[in-house]
mmCIF file of C-alpha atoms in Angstrom:
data_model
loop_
_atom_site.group_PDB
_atom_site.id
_atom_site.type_symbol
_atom_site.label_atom_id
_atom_site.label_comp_id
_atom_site.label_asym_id
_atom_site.label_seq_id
_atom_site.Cartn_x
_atom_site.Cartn_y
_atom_site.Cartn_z
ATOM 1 C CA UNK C 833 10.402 -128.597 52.295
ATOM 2 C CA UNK C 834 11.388 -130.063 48.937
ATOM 3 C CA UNK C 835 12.757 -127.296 46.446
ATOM 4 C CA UNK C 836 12.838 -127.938 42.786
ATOM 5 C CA UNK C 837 14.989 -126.088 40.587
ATOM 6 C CA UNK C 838 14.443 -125.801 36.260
ATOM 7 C CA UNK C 839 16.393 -126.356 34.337
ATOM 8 C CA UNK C 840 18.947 -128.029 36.130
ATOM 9 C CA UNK C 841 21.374 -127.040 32.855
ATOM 10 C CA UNK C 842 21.408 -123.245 31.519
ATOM 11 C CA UNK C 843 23.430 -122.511 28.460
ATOM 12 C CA UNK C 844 23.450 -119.087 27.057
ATOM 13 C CA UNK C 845 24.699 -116.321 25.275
ATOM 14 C CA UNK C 846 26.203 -113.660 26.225
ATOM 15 C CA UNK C 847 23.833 -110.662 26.728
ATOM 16 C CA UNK C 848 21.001 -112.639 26.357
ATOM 17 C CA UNK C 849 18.527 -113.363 29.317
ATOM 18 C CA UNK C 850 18.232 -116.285 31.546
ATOM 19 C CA UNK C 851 15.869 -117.358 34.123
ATOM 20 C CA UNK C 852 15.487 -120.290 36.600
ATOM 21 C CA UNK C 853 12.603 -121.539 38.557
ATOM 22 C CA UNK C 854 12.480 -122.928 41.995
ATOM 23 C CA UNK C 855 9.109 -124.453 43.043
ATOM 24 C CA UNK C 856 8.976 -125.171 46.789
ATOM 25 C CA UNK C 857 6.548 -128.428 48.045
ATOM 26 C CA UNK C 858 5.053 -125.911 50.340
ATOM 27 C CA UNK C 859 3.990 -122.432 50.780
ATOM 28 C CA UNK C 860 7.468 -120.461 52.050
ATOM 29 C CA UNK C 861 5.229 -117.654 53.334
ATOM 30 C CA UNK C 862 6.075 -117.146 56.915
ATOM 31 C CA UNK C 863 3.665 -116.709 59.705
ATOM 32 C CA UNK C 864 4.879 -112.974 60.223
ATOM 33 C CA UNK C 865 3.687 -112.062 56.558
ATOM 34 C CA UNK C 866 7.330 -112.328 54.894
ATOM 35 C CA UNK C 867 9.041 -115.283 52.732
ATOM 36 C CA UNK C 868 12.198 -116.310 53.475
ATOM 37 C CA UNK C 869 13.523 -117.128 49.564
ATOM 38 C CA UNK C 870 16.794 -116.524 48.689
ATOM 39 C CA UNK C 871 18.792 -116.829 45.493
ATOM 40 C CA UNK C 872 22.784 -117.600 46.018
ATOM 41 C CA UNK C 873 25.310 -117.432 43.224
ATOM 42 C CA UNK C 874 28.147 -120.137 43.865
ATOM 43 C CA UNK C 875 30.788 -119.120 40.729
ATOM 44 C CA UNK C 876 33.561 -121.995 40.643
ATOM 45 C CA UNK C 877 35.934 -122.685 42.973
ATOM 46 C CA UNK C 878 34.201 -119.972 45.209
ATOM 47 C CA UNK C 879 31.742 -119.980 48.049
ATOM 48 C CA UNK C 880 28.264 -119.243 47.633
ATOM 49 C CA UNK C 881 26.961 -115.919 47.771
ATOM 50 C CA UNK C 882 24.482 -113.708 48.314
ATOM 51 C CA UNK C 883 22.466 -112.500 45.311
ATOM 52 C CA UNK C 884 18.780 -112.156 46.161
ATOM 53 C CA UNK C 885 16.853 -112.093 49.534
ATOM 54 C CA UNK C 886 13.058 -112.243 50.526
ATOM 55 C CA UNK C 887 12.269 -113.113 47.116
ATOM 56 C CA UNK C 888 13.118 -109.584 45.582
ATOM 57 C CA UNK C 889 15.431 -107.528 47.450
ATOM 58 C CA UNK C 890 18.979 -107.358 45.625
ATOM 59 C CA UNK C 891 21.547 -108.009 48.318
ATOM 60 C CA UNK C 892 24.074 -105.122 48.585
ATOM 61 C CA UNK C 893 26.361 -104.650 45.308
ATOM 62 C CA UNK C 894 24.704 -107.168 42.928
ATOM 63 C CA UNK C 895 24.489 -106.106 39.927
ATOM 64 C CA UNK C 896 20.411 -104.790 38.734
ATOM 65 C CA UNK C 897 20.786 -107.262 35.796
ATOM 66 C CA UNK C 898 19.576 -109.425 38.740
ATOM 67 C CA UNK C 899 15.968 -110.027 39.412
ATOM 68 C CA UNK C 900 14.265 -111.933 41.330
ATOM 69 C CA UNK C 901 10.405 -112.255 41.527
ATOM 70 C CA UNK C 902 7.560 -114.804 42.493
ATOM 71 C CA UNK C 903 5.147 -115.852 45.884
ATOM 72 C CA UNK C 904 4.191 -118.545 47.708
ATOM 73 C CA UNK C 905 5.962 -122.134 46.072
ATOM 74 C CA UNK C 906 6.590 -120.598 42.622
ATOM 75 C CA UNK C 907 9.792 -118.179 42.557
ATOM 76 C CA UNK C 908 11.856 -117.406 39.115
ATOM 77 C CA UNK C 909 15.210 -115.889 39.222
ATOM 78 C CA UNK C 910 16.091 -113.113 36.149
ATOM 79 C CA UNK C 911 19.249 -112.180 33.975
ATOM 80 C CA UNK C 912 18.764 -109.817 31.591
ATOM 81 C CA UNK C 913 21.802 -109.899 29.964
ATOM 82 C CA UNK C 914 23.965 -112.713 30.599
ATOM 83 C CA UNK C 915 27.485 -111.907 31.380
ATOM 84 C CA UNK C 916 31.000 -113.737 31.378
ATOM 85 C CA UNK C 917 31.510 -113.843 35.288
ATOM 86 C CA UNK C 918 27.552 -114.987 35.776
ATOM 87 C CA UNK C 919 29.372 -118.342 34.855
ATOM 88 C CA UNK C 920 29.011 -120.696 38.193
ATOM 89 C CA UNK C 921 25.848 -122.676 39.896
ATOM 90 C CA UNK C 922 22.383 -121.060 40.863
ATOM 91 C CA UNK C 923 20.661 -122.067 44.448
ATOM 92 C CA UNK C 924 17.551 -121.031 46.005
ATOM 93 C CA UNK C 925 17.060 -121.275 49.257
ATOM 94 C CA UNK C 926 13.795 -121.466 51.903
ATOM 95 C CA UNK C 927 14.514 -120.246 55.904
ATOM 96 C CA UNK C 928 10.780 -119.726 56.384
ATOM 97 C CA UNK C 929 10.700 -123.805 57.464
ATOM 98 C CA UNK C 930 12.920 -126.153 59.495
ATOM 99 C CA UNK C 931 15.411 -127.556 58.422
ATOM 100 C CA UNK C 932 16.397 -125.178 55.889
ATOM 101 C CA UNK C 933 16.176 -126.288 52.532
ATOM 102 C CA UNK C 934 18.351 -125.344 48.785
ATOM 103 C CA UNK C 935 17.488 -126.003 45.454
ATOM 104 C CA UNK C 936 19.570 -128.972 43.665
ATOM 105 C CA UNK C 937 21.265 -125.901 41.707
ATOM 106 C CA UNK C 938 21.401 -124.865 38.125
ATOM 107 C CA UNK C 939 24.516 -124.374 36.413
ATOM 108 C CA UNK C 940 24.719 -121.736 34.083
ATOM 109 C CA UNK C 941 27.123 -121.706 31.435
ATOM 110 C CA UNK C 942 27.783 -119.873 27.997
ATOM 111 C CA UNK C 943 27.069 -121.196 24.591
ATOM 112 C CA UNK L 904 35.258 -105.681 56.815
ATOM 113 C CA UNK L 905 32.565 -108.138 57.526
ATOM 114 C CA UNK L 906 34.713 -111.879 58.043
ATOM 115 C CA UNK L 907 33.980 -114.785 58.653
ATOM 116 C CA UNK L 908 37.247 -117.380 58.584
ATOM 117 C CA UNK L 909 36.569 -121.211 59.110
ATOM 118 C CA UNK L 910 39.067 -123.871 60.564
ATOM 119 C CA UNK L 911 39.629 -126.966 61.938
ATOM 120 C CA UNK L 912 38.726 -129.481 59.073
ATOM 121 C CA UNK L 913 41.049 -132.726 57.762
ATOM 122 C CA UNK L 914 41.787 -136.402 57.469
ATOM 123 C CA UNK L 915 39.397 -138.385 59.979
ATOM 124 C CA UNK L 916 38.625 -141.730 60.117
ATOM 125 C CA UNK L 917 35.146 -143.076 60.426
ATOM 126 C CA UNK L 918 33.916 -142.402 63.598
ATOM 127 C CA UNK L 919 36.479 -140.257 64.335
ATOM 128 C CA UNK L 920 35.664 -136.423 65.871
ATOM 129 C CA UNK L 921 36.477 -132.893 65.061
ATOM 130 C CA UNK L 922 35.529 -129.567 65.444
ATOM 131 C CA UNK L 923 35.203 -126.650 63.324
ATOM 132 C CA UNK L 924 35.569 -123.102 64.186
ATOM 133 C CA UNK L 925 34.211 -119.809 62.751
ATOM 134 C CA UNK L 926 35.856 -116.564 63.932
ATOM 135 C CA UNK L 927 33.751 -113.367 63.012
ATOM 136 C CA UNK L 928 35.159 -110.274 62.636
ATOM 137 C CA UNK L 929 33.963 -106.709 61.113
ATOM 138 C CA UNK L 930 30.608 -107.038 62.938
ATOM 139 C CA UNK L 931 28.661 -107.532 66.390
ATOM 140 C CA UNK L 932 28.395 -111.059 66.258
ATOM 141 C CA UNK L 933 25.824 -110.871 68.884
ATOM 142 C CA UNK L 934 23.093 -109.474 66.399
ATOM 143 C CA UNK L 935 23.633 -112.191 64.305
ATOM 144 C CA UNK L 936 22.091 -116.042 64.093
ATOM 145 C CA UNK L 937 25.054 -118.340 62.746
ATOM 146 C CA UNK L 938 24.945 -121.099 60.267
ATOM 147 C CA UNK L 939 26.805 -123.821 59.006
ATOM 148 C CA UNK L 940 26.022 -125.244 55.648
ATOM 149 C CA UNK L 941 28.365 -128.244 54.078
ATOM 150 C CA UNK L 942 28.799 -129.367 50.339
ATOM 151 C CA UNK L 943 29.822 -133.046 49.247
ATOM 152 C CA UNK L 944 32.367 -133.066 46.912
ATOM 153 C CA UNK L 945 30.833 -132.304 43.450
ATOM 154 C CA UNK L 946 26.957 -131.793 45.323
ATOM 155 C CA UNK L 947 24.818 -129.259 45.725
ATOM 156 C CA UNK L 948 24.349 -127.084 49.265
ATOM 157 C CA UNK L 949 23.229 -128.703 52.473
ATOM 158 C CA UNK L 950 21.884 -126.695 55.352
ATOM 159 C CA UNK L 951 23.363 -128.323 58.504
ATOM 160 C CA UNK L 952 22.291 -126.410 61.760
ATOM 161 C CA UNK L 953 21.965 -122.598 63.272
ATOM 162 C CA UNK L 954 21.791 -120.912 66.378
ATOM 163 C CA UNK L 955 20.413 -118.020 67.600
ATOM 164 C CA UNK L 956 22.304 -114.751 68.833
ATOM 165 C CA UNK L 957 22.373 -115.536 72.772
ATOM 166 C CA UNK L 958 22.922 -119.601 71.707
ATOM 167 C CA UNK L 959 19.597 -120.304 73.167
ATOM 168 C CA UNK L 960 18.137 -122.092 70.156
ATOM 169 C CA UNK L 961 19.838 -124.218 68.320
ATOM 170 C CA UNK L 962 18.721 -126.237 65.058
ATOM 171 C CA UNK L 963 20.226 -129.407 62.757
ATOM 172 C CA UNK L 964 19.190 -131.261 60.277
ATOM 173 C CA UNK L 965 17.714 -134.623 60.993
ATOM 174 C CA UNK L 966 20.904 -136.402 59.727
ATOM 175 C CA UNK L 967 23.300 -134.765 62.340
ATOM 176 C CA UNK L 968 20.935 -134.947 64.878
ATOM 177 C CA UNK L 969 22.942 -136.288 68.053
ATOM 178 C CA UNK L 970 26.237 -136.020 66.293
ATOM 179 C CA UNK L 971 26.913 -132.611 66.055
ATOM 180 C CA UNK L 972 26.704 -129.463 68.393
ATOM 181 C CA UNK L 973 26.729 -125.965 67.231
ATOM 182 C CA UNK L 974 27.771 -123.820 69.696
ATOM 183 C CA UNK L 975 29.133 -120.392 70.423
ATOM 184 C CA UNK L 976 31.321 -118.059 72.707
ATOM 185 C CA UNK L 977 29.938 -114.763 72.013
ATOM 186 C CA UNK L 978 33.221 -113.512 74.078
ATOM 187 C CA UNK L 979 35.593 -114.543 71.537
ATOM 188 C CA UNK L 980 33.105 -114.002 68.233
ATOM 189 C CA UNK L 981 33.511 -117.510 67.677
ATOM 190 C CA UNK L 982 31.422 -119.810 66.359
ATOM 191 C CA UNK L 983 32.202 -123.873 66.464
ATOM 192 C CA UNK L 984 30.575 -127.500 65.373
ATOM 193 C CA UNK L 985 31.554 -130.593 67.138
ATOM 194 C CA UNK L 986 31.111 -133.559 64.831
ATOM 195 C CA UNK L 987 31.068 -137.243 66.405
ATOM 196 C CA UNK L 988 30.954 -140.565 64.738
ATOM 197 C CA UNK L 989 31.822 -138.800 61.454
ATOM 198 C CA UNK L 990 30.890 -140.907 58.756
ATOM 199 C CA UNK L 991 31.912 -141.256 54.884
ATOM 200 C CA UNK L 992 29.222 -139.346 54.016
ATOM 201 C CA UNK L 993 29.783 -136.385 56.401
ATOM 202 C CA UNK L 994 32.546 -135.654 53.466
ATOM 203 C CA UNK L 995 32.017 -132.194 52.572
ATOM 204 C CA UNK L 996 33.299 -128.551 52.333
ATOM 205 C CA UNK L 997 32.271 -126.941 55.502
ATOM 206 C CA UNK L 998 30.933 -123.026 55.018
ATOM 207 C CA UNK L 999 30.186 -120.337 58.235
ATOM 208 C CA UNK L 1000 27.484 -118.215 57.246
ATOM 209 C CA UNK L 1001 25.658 -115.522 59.223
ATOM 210 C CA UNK L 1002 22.096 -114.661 59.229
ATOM 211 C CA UNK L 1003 19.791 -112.121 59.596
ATOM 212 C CA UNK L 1004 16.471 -111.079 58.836
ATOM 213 C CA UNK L 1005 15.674 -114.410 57.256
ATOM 214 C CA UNK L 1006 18.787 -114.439 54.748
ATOM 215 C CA UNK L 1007 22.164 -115.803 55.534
ATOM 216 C CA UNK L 1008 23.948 -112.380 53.579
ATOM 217 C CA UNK L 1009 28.217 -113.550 54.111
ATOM 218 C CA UNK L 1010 30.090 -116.411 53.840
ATOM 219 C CA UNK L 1011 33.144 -118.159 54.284
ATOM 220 C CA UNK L 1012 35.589 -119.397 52.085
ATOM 221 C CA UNK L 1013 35.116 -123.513 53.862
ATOM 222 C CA UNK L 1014 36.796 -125.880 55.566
ATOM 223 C CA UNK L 1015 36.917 -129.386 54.546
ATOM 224 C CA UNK L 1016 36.767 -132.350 56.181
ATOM 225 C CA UNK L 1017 37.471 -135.848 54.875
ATOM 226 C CA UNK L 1018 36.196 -138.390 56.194
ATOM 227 C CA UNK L 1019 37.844 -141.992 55.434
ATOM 228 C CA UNK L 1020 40.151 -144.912 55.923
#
């Protein structure tokens, strides 16, 4: 499963929104009626980490600026207001198929 | 505290082995699939293989296939990958993740292996 990330580049300012899209090159709906898309924030020098699982669910202490929303291949990730340590590279990710698949990653960064 | 420290990466030469380790701490491991995912140097995430709570089912992606064996000792919450015939472009931070209900929710701070000359 191919997943294609826009834009690849993200600059903006601070307290303003931001959104990426990940389009998947099939259906991530899994046979037992859930999909397995996940958003991962990777800030530098850092691992990546959990932001967004399931397509919607905020993982535990993420802040609810974060939003994530979609179904089936089309999936968009949500900042309403841009912050300072939102700085760092944006993944999606698909476990409904084999092998696993991420998104090439958008890097946000402020104007 | 859920943890989840990686080891074992450095300096190999082409075709060269290692193996990584994962110890888990802060949770029952055995409720909990295990990943590893590696990043090239400047690149973007790449899922490498997983295996299931009990180590019954393992995973990889195709380009690992026959090279590297995930593995676990459930005993010691310990997770490992064997890597054979490492090649240039096995060059990559190594990350220990662990997964559940379709999401892979902690991970490690890496290990890196080099692979070269």
């Amino acid at each position: 499963i191919v997943m294609t990330q826009t834009p690849l580049s993200s600059p903006v300012t601070l307290g303003q929104p931001a959104s990426i899209s990940c389009r998947s090159s099939q259906s991530l709906e899994h046979s037992d009626g859930n999909t397995y898309l996940s958003w991962l924030q990777q800030r530098p020098g850092q691992p990546p980490r959990l932001l967004i699982y399931k397509i919607s669910n905020r993982f535990s202490g993420v802040p609810d600026r974060f939003s994530g929303s979609g179904a089936g291949t089309d999936f968009t990730l949500k900042i309403s207001r841009v912050e300072a340590e939102d700085v760092g590279v944006y993944y999606c990710m698909q476990v409904t198929h084999l092998p696993h698949t991420f998104g090439q990653g958008t890097k946000l960064e402020i104007k | 505290e859920v943890q989840v420290v990686e080891s074992g990466g450095g300096l190999v030469q082409p075709g060269g082995s290692l193996r990584l380790s994962c110890a888990a701490s802060g949770f029952t491991f055995t409720e909990y699939w295990m990943t590893w995912v590696r990043q090239a140097p400047g690149k973007g995430l790449e899922w490498v293989a997983n295996i299931k709570e009990d180590g019954s089912e393992k995973y990889y992606v195709d380009s690992v296939k026959g090279r590297f064996t995930i593995s676990r000792d459930n005993a010691k919450n310990s997770l490992y990958l064997q890597m054979n015939s490492l090649r240039a472009e096995d060059t990559a931070m190594y990350y220990c993740a662990r997964g559940i209900g379709g999401y892979y929710d902690n991970w490690g701070q890496g290990t890196l292996v080099t692979v070269s000359s």
